[in-house]
mmCIF file with all atom_site columns, C-alpha atoms in Angstrom:
data_model
loop_
_atom_site.group_PDB
_atom_site.id
_atom_site.type_symbol
_atom_site.label_atom_id
_atom_site.label_alt_id
_atom_site.label_comp_id
_atom_site.label_asym_id
_atom_site.label_entity_id
_atom_site.label_seq_id
_atom_site.pdbx_PDB_ins_code
_atom_site.Cartn_x
_atom_site.Cartn_y
_atom_site.Cartn_z
_atom_site.occupancy
_atom_site.B_iso_or_equiv
_atom_site.pdbx_formal_charge
_atom_site.auth_seq_id
_atom_site.auth_comp_id
_atom_site.auth_asym_id
_atom_site.auth_atom_id
_atom_site.pdbx_PDB_model_num
ATOM 1   C CA . UNK A 1 1   ? -27.588 82.273  110.512 1.00 43.00 ? 167 UNK A CA 1
ATOM 2   C CA . UNK A 1 2   ? -26.223 82.949  114.026 1.00 49.00 ? 168 UNK A CA 1
ATOM 3   C CA . UNK A 1 3   ? -22.714 82.867  112.586 1.00 50.00 ? 169 UNK A CA 1
ATOM 4   C CA . UNK A 1 4   ? -23.630 85.492  109.950 1.00 49.00 ? 170 UNK A CA 1
ATOM 5   C CA . UNK A 1 5   ? -24.895 87.881  112.671 1.00 45.00 ? 171 UNK A CA 1
ATOM 6   C CA . UNK A 1 6   ? -21.716 87.307  114.738 1.00 43.00 ? 172 UNK A CA 1
ATOM 7   C CA . UNK A 1 7   ? -19.459 88.122  111.768 1.00 55.00 ? 173 UNK A CA 1
ATOM 8   C CA . UNK A 1 8   ? -21.060 91.470  111.063 1.00 70.00 ? 174 UNK A CA 1
ATOM 9   C CA . UNK A 1 9   ? -20.894 92.443  114.674 1.00 81.00 ? 175 UNK A CA 1
ATOM 10  C CA . UNK A 1 10  ? -24.491 93.363  115.134 1.00 88.00 ? 176 UNK A CA 1
ATOM 11  C CA . UNK A 1 11  ? -25.592 90.564  117.502 1.00 90.00 ? 177 UNK A CA 1
ATOM 12  C CA . UNK A 1 12  ? -25.764 91.138  121.292 1.00 90.00 ? 178 UNK A CA 1
ATOM 13  C CA . UNK A 1 13  ? -22.968 88.636  121.693 1.00 89.00 ? 179 UNK A CA 1
ATOM 14  C CA . UNK A 1 14  ? -20.672 90.559  119.300 1.00 90.00 ? 180 UNK A CA 1
ATOM 15  C CA . UNK A 1 15  ? -16.980 90.876  120.181 1.00 90.00 ? 181 UNK A CA 1
ATOM 16  C CA . UNK A 1 16  ? -17.328 94.563  119.230 1.00 91.00 ? 182 UNK A CA 1
ATOM 17  C CA . UNK A 1 17  ? -19.788 95.635  121.904 1.00 92.00 ? 183 UNK A CA 1
ATOM 18  C CA . UNK A 1 18  ? -17.074 96.818  124.315 1.00 92.00 ? 184 UNK A CA 1
ATOM 19  C CA . UNK A 1 19  ? -15.290 98.569  121.502 1.00 91.00 ? 185 UNK A CA 1
ATOM 20  C CA . UNK A 1 20  ? -18.486 100.330 120.596 1.00 92.00 ? 186 UNK A CA 1
ATOM 21  C CA . UNK A 1 21  ? -18.852 101.555 124.144 1.00 94.00 ? 187 UNK A CA 1
ATOM 22  C CA . UNK A 1 22  ? -15.360 103.071 123.859 1.00 93.00 ? 188 UNK A CA 1
ATOM 23  C CA . UNK A 1 23  ? -16.510 104.896 120.753 1.00 93.00 ? 189 UNK A CA 1
ATOM 24  C CA . UNK A 1 24  ? -19.460 106.340 122.631 1.00 94.00 ? 190 UNK A CA 1
ATOM 25  C CA . UNK A 1 25  ? -17.110 107.283 125.532 1.00 94.00 ? 191 UNK A CA 1
ATOM 26  C CA . UNK A 1 26  ? -14.839 109.089 123.134 1.00 95.00 ? 192 UNK A CA 1
ATOM 27  C CA . UNK A 1 27  ? -17.792 111.070 121.801 1.00 95.00 ? 193 UNK A CA 1
ATOM 28  C CA . UNK A 1 28  ? -19.205 111.775 125.251 1.00 95.00 ? 194 UNK A CA 1
ATOM 29  C CA . UNK A 1 29  ? -17.627 115.235 125.291 1.00 97.00 ? 195 UNK A CA 1
ATOM 30  C CA . UNK A 1 30  ? -19.206 118.457 123.893 1.00 97.00 ? 196 UNK A CA 1
ATOM 31  C CA . UNK A 1 31  ? -16.041 119.763 122.452 1.00 98.00 ? 197 UNK A CA 1
ATOM 32  C CA . UNK A 1 32  ? -15.260 116.579 120.548 1.00 97.00 ? 198 UNK A CA 1
ATOM 33  C CA . UNK A 1 33  ? -18.858 116.407 119.255 1.00 97.00 ? 199 UNK A CA 1
ATOM 34  C CA . UNK A 1 34  ? -18.462 119.994 118.028 1.00 97.00 ? 200 UNK A CA 1
ATOM 35  C CA . UNK A 1 35  ? -15.125 119.136 116.336 1.00 97.00 ? 201 UNK A CA 1
ATOM 36  C CA . UNK A 1 36  ? -16.745 116.195 114.497 1.00 97.00 ? 202 UNK A CA 1
ATOM 37  C CA . UNK A 1 37  ? -19.674 118.416 113.404 1.00 96.00 ? 203 UNK A CA 1
ATOM 38  C CA . UNK A 1 38  ? -17.195 121.077 112.166 1.00 97.00 ? 204 UNK A CA 1
ATOM 39  C CA . UNK A 1 39  ? -15.153 118.529 110.276 1.00 97.00 ? 205 UNK A CA 1
ATOM 40  C CA . UNK A 1 40  ? -18.139 116.774 108.695 1.00 95.00 ? 206 UNK A CA 1
ATOM 41  C CA . UNK A 1 41  ? -18.731 119.766 106.416 1.00 87.00 ? 207 UNK A CA 1
ATOM 42  C CA . UNK A 1 42  ? -15.144 120.507 105.654 1.00 89.00 ? 208 UNK A CA 1
ATOM 43  C CA . UNK A 1 43  ? -12.546 118.583 103.798 1.00 91.00 ? 209 UNK A CA 1
ATOM 44  C CA . UNK A 1 44  ? -9.968  119.381 106.459 1.00 96.00 ? 210 UNK A CA 1
ATOM 45  C CA . UNK A 1 45  ? -9.224  122.075 109.056 1.00 98.00 ? 211 UNK A CA 1
ATOM 46  C CA . UNK A 1 46  ? -6.236  123.308 111.046 1.00 97.00 ? 212 UNK A CA 1
ATOM 47  C CA . UNK A 1 47  ? -6.279  123.408 114.842 1.00 97.00 ? 213 UNK A CA 1
ATOM 48  C CA . UNK A 1 48  ? -6.540  127.168 114.877 1.00 97.00 ? 214 UNK A CA 1
ATOM 49  C CA . UNK A 1 49  ? -9.533  127.166 112.468 1.00 97.00 ? 215 UNK A CA 1
ATOM 50  C CA . UNK A 1 50  ? -11.227 124.424 114.503 1.00 97.00 ? 216 UNK A CA 1
ATOM 51  C CA . UNK A 1 51  ? -10.591 126.377 117.689 1.00 98.00 ? 217 UNK A CA 1
ATOM 52  C CA . UNK A 1 52  ? -12.331 129.334 116.154 1.00 98.00 ? 218 UNK A CA 1
ATOM 53  C CA . UNK A 1 53  ? -15.290 127.285 115.021 1.00 97.00 ? 219 UNK A CA 1
ATOM 54  C CA . UNK A 1 54  ? -15.814 125.497 118.352 1.00 97.00 ? 220 UNK A CA 1
ATOM 55  C CA . UNK A 1 55  ? -14.934 128.523 120.442 1.00 97.00 ? 221 UNK A CA 1
ATOM 56  C CA . UNK A 1 56  ? -12.176 126.922 122.459 1.00 98.00 ? 222 UNK A CA 1
ATOM 57  C CA . UNK A 1 57  ? -8.445  127.566 122.788 1.00 98.00 ? 223 UNK A CA 1
ATOM 58  C CA . UNK A 1 58  ? -6.125  125.896 120.252 1.00 97.00 ? 224 UNK A CA 1
ATOM 59  C CA . UNK A 1 59  ? -4.459  124.041 123.096 1.00 97.00 ? 225 UNK A CA 1
ATOM 60  C CA . UNK A 1 60  ? -7.714  122.510 124.253 1.00 98.00 ? 226 UNK A CA 1
ATOM 61  C CA . UNK A 1 61  ? -8.752  121.591 120.702 1.00 98.00 ? 227 UNK A CA 1
ATOM 62  C CA . UNK A 1 62  ? -5.306  120.079 120.137 1.00 97.00 ? 228 UNK A CA 1
ATOM 63  C CA . UNK A 1 63  ? -5.816  117.802 123.165 1.00 98.00 ? 229 UNK A CA 1
ATOM 64  C CA . UNK A 1 64  ? -9.264  116.697 121.954 1.00 98.00 ? 230 UNK A CA 1
ATOM 65  C CA . UNK A 1 65  ? -7.909  116.094 118.465 1.00 98.00 ? 231 UNK A CA 1
ATOM 66  C CA . UNK A 1 66  ? -5.122  113.927 119.928 1.00 97.00 ? 232 UNK A CA 1
ATOM 67  C CA . UNK A 1 67  ? -7.735  111.722 121.601 1.00 96.00 ? 233 UNK A CA 1
ATOM 68  C CA . UNK A 1 68  ? -9.793  111.525 118.415 1.00 97.00 ? 234 UNK A CA 1
ATOM 69  C CA . UNK A 1 69  ? -6.687  110.656 116.514 1.00 96.00 ? 235 UNK A CA 1
ATOM 70  C CA . UNK A 1 70  ? -5.720  107.831 118.927 1.00 94.00 ? 236 UNK A CA 1
ATOM 71  C CA . UNK A 1 71  ? -9.334  106.556 118.456 1.00 94.00 ? 237 UNK A CA 1
ATOM 72  C CA . UNK A 1 72  ? -8.703  106.690 114.692 1.00 94.00 ? 238 UNK A CA 1
ATOM 73  C CA . UNK A 1 73  ? -11.657 109.050 114.166 1.00 96.00 ? 239 UNK A CA 1
ATOM 74  C CA . UNK A 1 74  ? -9.500  111.766 112.675 1.00 97.00 ? 240 UNK A CA 1
ATOM 75  C CA . UNK A 1 75  ? -6.397  111.677 110.556 1.00 97.00 ? 241 UNK A CA 1
ATOM 76  C CA . UNK A 1 76  ? -3.857  114.360 109.717 1.00 97.00 ? 242 UNK A CA 1
ATOM 77  C CA . UNK A 1 77  ? -1.901  115.930 106.923 1.00 96.00 ? 243 UNK A CA 1
ATOM 78  C CA . UNK A 1 78  ? 1.061   118.234 107.530 1.00 96.00 ? 244 UNK A CA 1
ATOM 79  C CA . UNK A 1 79  ? 1.791   121.215 105.331 1.00 96.00 ? 245 UNK A CA 1
ATOM 80  C CA . UNK A 1 80  ? 4.934   122.990 106.571 1.00 96.00 ? 246 UNK A CA 1
ATOM 81  C CA . UNK A 1 81  ? 4.305   123.649 110.217 1.00 95.00 ? 247 UNK A CA 1
ATOM 82  C CA . UNK A 1 82  ? 0.539   123.406 109.966 1.00 95.00 ? 248 UNK A CA 1
ATOM 83  C CA . UNK A 1 83  ? -1.310  120.157 110.656 1.00 95.00 ? 249 UNK A CA 1
ATOM 84  C CA . UNK A 1 84  ? -4.679  119.704 109.001 1.00 97.00 ? 250 UNK A CA 1
ATOM 85  C CA . UNK A 1 85  ? -7.312  117.346 110.470 1.00 98.00 ? 251 UNK A CA 1
ATOM 86  C CA . UNK A 1 86  ? -10.066 115.448 108.693 1.00 98.00 ? 252 UNK A CA 1
ATOM 87  C CA . UNK A 1 87  ? -12.532 112.699 109.686 1.00 97.00 ? 253 UNK A CA 1
ATOM 88  C CA . UNK A 1 88  ? -11.029 109.334 108.900 1.00 96.00 ? 254 UNK A CA 1
ATOM 89  C CA . UNK A 1 89  ? -14.398 108.075 107.561 1.00 95.00 ? 255 UNK A CA 1
ATOM 90  C CA . UNK A 1 90  ? -18.070 108.943 107.766 1.00 94.00 ? 256 UNK A CA 1
ATOM 91  C CA . UNK A 1 91  ? -18.981 106.784 110.768 1.00 93.00 ? 257 UNK A CA 1
ATOM 92  C CA . UNK A 1 92  ? -18.123 109.247 113.643 1.00 93.00 ? 258 UNK A CA 1
ATOM 93  C CA . UNK A 1 93  ? -20.041 111.919 111.775 1.00 93.00 ? 259 UNK A CA 1
ATOM 94  C CA . UNK A 1 94  ? -23.085 109.643 111.375 1.00 95.00 ? 260 UNK A CA 1
ATOM 95  C CA . UNK A 1 95  ? -22.968 108.783 115.081 1.00 94.00 ? 261 UNK A CA 1
ATOM 96  C CA . UNK A 1 96  ? -22.912 112.449 116.046 1.00 94.00 ? 262 UNK A CA 1
ATOM 97  C CA . UNK A 1 97  ? -25.637 113.464 113.533 1.00 92.00 ? 263 UNK A CA 1
ATOM 98  C CA . UNK A 1 98  ? -27.870 110.588 114.880 1.00 91.00 ? 264 UNK A CA 1
ATOM 99  C CA . UNK A 1 99  ? -27.203 111.648 118.456 1.00 92.00 ? 265 UNK A CA 1
ATOM 100 C CA . UNK A 1 100 ? -28.165 115.222 117.674 1.00 90.00 ? 266 UNK A CA 1
ATOM 101 C CA . UNK A 1 101 ? -31.359 113.968 115.984 1.00 89.00 ? 267 UNK A CA 1
ATOM 102 C CA . UNK A 1 102 ? -32.175 111.901 119.049 1.00 88.00 ? 268 UNK A CA 1
ATOM 103 C CA . UNK A 1 103 ? -31.568 114.972 121.216 1.00 88.00 ? 269 UNK A CA 1
ATOM 104 C CA . UNK A 1 104 ? -34.004 116.935 119.042 1.00 86.00 ? 270 UNK A CA 1
ATOM 105 C CA . UNK A 1 105 ? -36.659 114.263 119.789 1.00 84.00 ? 271 UNK A CA 1
ATOM 106 C CA . UNK A 1 106 ? -36.010 114.712 123.512 1.00 84.00 ? 272 UNK A CA 1
ATOM 107 C CA . UNK A 1 107 ? -36.840 118.406 123.508 1.00 82.00 ? 273 UNK A CA 1
ATOM 108 C CA . UNK A 1 108 ? -39.491 118.964 120.911 1.00 71.00 ? 274 UNK A CA 1
ATOM 109 C CA . UNK A 1 109 ? -42.651 117.601 119.300 1.00 66.00 ? 275 UNK A CA 1
ATOM 110 C CA . UNK A 1 110 ? -41.511 118.154 115.727 1.00 66.00 ? 276 UNK A CA 1
ATOM 111 C CA . UNK A 1 111 ? -37.733 117.778 115.550 1.00 66.00 ? 277 UNK A CA 1
ATOM 112 C CA . UNK A 1 112 ? -35.951 119.952 113.058 1.00 68.00 ? 278 UNK A CA 1
ATOM 113 C CA . UNK A 1 113 ? -34.764 116.987 111.001 1.00 68.00 ? 279 UNK A CA 1
ATOM 114 C CA . UNK A 1 114 ? -38.427 115.856 110.545 1.00 71.00 ? 280 UNK A CA 1
ATOM 115 C CA . UNK A 1 115 ? -39.607 119.305 109.543 1.00 65.00 ? 281 UNK A CA 1
ATOM 116 C CA . UNK A 1 116 ? -36.797 119.588 106.944 1.00 60.00 ? 282 UNK A CA 1
ATOM 117 C CA . UNK A 1 117 ? -37.591 116.144 105.495 1.00 56.00 ? 283 UNK A CA 1
ATOM 118 C CA . UNK A 1 118 ? -41.289 117.011 105.322 1.00 53.00 ? 284 UNK A CA 1
ATOM 119 C CA . UNK A 1 119 ? -40.687 120.307 103.534 1.00 53.00 ? 285 UNK A CA 1
ATOM 120 C CA . UNK A 1 120 ? -38.287 118.846 100.982 1.00 52.00 ? 286 UNK A CA 1
ATOM 121 C CA . UNK A 1 121 ? -40.657 115.952 100.069 1.00 50.00 ? 287 UNK A CA 1
#
């Protein structure tokens, strides 16, 4: 039983704990969180489009995207001289969404995500 928990990486002794901390560190930046939120609802976006969405310069967004790419959270596709970015998988998006939901709990009695769930039920 202990071996099964170790294999899936969810035990406190997991070899992935330090890597998980690195993932959190990568997402510990407001611009990178905004980039992930922007990409979660789009198939892919160019640097200039992302810069407009997150209200930062293309150069700043490009630097953040480079870090996210090194962390394998985003991947690219080139079309001519334009590079398009997309989330590599759903996990970074899920982490960011869960963090935003946790933040909603910290500031309000009835977080938005609970009100939406209650009205759609």
